[in-house]
PDB file of C-alpha atoms in Angstrom:
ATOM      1  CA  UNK I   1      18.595 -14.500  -5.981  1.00  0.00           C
ATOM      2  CA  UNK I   2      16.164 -11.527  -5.213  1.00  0.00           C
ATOM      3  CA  UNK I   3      14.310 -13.969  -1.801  1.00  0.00           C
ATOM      4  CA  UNK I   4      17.611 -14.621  -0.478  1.00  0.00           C
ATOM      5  CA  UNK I   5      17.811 -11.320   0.866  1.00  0.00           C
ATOM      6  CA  UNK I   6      16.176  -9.936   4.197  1.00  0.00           C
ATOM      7  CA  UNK I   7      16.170  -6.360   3.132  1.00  0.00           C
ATOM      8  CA  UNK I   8      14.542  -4.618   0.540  1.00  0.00           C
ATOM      9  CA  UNK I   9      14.316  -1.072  -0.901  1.00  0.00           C
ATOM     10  CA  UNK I  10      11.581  -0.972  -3.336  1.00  0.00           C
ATOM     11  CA  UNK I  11      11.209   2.871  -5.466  1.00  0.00           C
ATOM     12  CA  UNK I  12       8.243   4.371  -7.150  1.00  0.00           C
ATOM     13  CA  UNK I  13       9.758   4.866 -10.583  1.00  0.00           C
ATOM     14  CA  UNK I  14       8.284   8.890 -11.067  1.00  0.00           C
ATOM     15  CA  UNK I  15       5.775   9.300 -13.728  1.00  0.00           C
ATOM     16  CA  UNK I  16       3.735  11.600 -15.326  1.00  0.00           C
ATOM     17  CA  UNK I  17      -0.090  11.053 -15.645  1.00  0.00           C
ATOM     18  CA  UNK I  18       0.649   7.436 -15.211  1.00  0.00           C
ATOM     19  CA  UNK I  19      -1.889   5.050 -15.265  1.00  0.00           C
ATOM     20  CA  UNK I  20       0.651   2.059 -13.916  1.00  0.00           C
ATOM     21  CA  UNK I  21       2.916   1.275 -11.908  1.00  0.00           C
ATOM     22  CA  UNK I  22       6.305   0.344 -11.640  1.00  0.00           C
ATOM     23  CA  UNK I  23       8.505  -0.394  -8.942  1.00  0.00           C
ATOM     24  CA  UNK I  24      12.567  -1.045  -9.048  1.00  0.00           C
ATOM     25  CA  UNK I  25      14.014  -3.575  -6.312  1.00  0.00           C
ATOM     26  CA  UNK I  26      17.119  -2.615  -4.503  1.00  0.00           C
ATOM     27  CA  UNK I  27      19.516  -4.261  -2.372  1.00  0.00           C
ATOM     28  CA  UNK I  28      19.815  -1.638   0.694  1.00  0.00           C
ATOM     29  CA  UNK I  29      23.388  -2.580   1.396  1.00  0.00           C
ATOM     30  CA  UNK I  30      25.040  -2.737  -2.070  1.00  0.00           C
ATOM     31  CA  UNK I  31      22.629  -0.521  -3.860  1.00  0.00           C
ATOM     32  CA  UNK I  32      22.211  -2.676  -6.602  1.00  0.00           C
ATOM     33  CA  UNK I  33      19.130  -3.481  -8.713  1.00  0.00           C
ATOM     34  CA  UNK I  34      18.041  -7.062  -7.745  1.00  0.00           C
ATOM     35  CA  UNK I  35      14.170  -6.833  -9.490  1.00  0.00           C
ATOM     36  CA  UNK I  36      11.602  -4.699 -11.034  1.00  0.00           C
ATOM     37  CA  UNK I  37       7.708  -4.904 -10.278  1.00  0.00           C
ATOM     38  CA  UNK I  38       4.985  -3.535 -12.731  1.00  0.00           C
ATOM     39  CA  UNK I  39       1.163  -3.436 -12.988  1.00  0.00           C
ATOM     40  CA  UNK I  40       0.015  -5.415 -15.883  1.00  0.00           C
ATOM     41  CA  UNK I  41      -3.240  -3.772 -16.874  1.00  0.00           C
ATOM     42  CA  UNK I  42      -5.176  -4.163 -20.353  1.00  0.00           C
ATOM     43  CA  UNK I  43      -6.027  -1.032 -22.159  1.00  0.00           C
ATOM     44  CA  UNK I  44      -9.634  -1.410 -21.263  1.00  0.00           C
ATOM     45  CA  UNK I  45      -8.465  -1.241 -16.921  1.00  0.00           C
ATOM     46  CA  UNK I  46      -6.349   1.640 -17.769  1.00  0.00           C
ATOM     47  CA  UNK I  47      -9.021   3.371 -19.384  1.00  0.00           C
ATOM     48  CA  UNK I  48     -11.681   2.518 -16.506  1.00  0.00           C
ATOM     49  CA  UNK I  49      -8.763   3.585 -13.983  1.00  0.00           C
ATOM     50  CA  UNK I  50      -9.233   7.156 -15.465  1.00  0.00           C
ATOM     51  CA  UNK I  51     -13.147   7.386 -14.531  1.00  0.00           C
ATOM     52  CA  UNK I  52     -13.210   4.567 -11.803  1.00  0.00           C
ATOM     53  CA  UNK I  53      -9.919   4.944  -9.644  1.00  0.00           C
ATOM     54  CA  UNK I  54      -8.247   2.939  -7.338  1.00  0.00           C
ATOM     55  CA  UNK I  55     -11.377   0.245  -7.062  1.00  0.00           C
ATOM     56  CA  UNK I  56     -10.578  -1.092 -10.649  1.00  0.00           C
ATOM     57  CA  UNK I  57      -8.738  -4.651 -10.717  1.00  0.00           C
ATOM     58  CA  UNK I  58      -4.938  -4.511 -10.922  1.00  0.00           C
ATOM     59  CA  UNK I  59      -2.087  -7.104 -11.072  1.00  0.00           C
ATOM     60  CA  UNK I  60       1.346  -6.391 -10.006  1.00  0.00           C
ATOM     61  CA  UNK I  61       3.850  -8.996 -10.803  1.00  0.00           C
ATOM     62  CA  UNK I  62       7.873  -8.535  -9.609  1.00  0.00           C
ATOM     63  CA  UNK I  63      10.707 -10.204 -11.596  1.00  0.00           C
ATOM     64  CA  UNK I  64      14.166 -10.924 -10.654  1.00  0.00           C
ATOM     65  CA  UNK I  65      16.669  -8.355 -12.289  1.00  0.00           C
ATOM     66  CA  UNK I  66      19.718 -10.981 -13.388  1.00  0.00           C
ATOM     67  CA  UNK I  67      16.963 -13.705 -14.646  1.00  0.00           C
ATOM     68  CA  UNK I  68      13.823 -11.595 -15.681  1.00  0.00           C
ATOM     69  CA  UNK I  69      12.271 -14.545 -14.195  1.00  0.00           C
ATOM     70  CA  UNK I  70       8.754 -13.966 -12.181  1.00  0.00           C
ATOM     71  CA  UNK I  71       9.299 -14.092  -8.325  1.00  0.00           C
ATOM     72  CA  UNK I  72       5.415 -13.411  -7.246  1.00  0.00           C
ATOM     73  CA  UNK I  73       2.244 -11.410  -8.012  1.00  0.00           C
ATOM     74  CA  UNK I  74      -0.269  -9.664  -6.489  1.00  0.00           C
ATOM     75  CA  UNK I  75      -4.410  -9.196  -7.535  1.00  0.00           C
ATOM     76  CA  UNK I  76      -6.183  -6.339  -6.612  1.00  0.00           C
ATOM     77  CA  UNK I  77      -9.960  -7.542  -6.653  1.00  0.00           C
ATOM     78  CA  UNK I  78     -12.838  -4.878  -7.347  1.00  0.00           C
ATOM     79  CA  UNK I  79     -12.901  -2.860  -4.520  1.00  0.00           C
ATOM     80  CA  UNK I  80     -15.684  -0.730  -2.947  1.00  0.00           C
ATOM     81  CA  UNK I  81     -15.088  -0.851   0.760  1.00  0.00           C
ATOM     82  CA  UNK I  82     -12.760  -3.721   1.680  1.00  0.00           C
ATOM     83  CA  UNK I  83     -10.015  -4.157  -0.642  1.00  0.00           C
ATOM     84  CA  UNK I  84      -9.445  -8.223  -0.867  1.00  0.00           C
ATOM     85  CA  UNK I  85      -5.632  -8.974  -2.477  1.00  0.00           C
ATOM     86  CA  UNK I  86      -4.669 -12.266  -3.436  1.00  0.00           C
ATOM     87  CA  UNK I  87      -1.077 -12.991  -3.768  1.00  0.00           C
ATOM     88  CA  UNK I  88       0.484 -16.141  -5.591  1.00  0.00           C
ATOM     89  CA  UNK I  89       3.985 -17.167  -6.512  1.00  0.00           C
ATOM     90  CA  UNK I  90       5.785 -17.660  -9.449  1.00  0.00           C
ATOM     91  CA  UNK I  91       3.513 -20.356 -11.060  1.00  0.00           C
ATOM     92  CA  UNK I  92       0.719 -18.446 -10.000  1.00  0.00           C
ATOM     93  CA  UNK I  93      -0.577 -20.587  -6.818  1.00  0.00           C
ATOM     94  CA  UNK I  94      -2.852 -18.469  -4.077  1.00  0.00           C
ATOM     95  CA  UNK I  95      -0.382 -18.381  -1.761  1.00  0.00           C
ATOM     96  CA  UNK I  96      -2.863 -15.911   0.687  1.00  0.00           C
ATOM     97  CA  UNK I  97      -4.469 -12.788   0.596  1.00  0.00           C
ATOM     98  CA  UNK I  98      -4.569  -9.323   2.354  1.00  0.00           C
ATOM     99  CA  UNK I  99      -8.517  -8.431   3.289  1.00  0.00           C
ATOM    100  CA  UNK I 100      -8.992  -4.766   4.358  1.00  0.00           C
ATOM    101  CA  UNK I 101     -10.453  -3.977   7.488  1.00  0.00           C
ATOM    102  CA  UNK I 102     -13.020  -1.203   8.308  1.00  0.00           C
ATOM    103  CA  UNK I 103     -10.911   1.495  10.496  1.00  0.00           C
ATOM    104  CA  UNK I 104     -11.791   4.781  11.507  1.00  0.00           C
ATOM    105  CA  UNK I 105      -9.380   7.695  11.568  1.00  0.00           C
ATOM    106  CA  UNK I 106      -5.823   7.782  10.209  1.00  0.00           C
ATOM    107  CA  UNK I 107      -4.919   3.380  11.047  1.00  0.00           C
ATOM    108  CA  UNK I 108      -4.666   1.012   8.034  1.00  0.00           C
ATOM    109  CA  UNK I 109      -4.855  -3.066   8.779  1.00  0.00           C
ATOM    110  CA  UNK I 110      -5.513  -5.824   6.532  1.00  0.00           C
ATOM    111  CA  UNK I 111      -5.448  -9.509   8.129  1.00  0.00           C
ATOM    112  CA  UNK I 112      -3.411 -12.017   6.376  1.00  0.00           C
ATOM    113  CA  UNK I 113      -4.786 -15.230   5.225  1.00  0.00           C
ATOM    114  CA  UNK I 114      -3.564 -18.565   3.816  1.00  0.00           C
ATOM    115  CA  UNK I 115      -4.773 -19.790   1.057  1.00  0.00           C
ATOM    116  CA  UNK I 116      -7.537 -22.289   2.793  1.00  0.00           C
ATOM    117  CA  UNK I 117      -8.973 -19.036   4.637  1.00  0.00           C
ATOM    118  CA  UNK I 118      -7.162 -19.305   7.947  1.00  0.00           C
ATOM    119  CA  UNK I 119      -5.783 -16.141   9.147  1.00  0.00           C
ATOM    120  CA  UNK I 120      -1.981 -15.899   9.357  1.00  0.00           C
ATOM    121  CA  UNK I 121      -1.592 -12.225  10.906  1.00  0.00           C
ATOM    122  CA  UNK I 122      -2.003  -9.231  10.302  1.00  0.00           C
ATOM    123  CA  UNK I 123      -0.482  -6.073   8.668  1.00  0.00           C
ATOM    124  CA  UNK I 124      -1.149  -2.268  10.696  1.00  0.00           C
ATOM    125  CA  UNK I 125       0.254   0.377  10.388  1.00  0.00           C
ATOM    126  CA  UNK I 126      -0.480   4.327  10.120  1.00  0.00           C
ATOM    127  CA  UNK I 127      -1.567   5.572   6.280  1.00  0.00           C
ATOM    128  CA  UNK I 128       0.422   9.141   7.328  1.00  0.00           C
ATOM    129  CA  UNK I 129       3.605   7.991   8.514  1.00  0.00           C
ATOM    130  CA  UNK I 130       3.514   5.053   6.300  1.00  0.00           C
ATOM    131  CA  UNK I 131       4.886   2.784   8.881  1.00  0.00           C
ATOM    132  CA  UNK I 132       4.032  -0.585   9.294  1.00  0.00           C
ATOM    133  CA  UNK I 133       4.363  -3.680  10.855  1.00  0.00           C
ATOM    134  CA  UNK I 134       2.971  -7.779   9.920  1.00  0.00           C
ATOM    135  CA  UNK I 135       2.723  -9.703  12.695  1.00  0.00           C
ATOM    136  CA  UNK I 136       1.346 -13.334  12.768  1.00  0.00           C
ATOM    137  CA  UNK I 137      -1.607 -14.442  14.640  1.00  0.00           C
ATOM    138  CA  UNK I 138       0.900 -15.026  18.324  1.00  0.00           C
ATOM    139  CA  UNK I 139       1.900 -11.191  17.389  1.00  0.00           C
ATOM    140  CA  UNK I 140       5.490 -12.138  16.702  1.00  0.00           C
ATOM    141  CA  UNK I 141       7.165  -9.585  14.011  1.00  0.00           C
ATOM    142  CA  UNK I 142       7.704 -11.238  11.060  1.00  0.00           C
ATOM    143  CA  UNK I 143       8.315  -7.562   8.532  1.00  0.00           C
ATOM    144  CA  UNK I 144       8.254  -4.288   8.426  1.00  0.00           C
ATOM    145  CA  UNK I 145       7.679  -1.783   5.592  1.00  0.00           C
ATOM    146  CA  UNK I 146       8.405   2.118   6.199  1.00  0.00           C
ATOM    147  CA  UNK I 147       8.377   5.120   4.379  1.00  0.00           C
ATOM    148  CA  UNK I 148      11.774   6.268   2.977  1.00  0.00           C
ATOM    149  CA  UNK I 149      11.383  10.454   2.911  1.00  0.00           C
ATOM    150  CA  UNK I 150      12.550  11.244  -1.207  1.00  0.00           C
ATOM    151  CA  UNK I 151      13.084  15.220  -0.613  1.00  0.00           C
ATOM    152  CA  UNK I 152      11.300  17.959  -0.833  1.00  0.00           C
ATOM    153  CA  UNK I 153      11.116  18.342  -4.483  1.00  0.00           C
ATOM    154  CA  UNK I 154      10.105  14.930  -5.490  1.00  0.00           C
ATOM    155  CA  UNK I 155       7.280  14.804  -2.323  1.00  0.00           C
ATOM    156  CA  UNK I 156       5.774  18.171  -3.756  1.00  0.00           C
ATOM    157  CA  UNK I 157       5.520  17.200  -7.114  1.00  0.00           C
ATOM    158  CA  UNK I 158       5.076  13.342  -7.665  1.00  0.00           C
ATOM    159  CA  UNK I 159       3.440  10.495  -6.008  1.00  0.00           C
ATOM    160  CA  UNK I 160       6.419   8.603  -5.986  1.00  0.00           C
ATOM    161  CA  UNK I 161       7.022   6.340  -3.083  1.00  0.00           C
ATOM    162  CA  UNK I 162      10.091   4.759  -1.450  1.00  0.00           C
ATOM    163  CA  UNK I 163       9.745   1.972   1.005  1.00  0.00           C
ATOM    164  CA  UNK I 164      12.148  -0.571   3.036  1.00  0.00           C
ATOM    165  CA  UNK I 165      11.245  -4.088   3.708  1.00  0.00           C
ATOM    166  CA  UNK I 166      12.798  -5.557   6.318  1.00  0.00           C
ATOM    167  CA  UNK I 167      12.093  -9.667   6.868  1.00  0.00           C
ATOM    168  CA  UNK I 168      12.458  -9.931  10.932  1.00  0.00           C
ATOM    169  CA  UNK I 169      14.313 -13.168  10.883  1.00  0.00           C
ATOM    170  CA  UNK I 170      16.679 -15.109   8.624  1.00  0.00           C
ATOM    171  CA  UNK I 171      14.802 -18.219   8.786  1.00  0.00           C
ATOM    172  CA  UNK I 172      11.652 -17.347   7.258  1.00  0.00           C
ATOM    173  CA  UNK I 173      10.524 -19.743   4.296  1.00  0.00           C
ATOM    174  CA  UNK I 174      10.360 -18.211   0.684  1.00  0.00           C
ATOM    175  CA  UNK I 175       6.699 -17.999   1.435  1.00  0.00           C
ATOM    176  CA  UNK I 176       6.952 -15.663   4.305  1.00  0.00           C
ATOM    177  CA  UNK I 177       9.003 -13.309   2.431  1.00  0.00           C
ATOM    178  CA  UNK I 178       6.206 -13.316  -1.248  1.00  0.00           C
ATOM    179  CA  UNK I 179       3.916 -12.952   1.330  1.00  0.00           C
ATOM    180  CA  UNK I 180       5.801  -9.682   3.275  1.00  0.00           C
ATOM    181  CA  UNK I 181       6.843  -8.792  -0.503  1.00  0.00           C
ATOM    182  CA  UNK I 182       3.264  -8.549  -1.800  1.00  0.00           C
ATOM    183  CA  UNK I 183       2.188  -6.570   1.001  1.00  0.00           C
ATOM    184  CA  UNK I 184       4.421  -3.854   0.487  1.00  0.00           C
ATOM    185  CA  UNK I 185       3.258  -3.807  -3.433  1.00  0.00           C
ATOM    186  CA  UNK I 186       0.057  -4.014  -2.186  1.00  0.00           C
ATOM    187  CA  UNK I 187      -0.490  -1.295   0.209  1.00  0.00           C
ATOM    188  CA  UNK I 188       0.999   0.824  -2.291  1.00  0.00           C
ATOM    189  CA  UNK I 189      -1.487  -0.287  -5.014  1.00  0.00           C
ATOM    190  CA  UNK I 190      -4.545  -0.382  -2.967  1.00  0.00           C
ATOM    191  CA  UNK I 191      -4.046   2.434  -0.326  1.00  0.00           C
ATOM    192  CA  UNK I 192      -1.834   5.299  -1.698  1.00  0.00           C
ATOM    193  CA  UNK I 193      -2.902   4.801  -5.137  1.00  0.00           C
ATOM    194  CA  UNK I 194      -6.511   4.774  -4.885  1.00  0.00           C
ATOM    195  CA  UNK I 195      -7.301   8.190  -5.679  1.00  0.00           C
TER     196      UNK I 195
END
């Protein structure tokens, strides 16, 4: 099953002129395709994308490859300044949210909360490298997401991004790991995409 794993390599499928997303799941150690992630917009947010940007709603919801059954999904609220995401499981609880925070320079962060408002942690990281690291509130490492470099041909011509999630420890709870999940899906939705 795609949350037994610790590891994840998540790919930018390349498009042309898209106006969604989609993602492909990979186990880094066998190289096989364990889920697929795509936006879910209506014609109407597609067309509003074109004229409005990144601050237009999205949804992003990942499936397991062998079941094509949904694992989580992620909300991008209407953003202006401070993009909010919500993230929910399968059945489509609020399982937490991502809120933006106001940073000068080239530093992303977004605190983590639960879904009664209490911060969990917090996700920073540096919009350049595209390193980053979620934390929770006692600053213990619970994931990491980093850049994977595609070559120079595909950097130059697409927007296409490659990341690794790696879960910190094997005893995180199915929650930990949507929640780590999501936030991969959405800095890529709310940060590098908002153009």
């Amino acid at each position: 099953m795609l949350l037994d794993r610790n590891t994840f390599f998540v790919k930018e499928k390349v498009q042309f002129m898209k106006l969604s997303n989609t993602y492909d799941i990979f186990d880094p150690e066998t190289n096989l395709k364990i889920g697929v992630a795509k936006e879910e917009q209506s014609g109407f947010q597609k067309l509003l994308k074109l004229f409005l940007g990144g601050s237009v709603p999205t949804k992003v919801s990942l499936y397991c490859e062998e079941s094509s059954t949904k694992v989580l999904e992620i909300y991008k609220h209407f953003t202006w300044l401070r993009s909010k995401v919500s993230v929910r499981d399968a059945n489509g609880n609020d399982l937490g949210y991502f809120q933006g925070k106001l940073k000068l320079g080239l530093g992303i962060e977004f605190n983590i909360f639960n879904a009664g408002d209490i911060i969990m942690g917090n996700l920073k990281g540096n919009w350049k490298a595209r390193d980053f690291k979620i934390t929770n509130v006692n600053g213990e490492l619970l994931g990491s997401i980093t850049k994977k470099w595609a070559g120079i041909g595909k950097e130059f011509f697409t927007d296409a991004d490659n990341y690794v999630i790696d879960i910190s420890s094997n005893d995180k709870k199915n929650e930990d790991k949507i929640l780590v999940l999501g936030a991969c899906l959405a800095l890529d939705s709310v940060v590098f995409e908002a153009k």
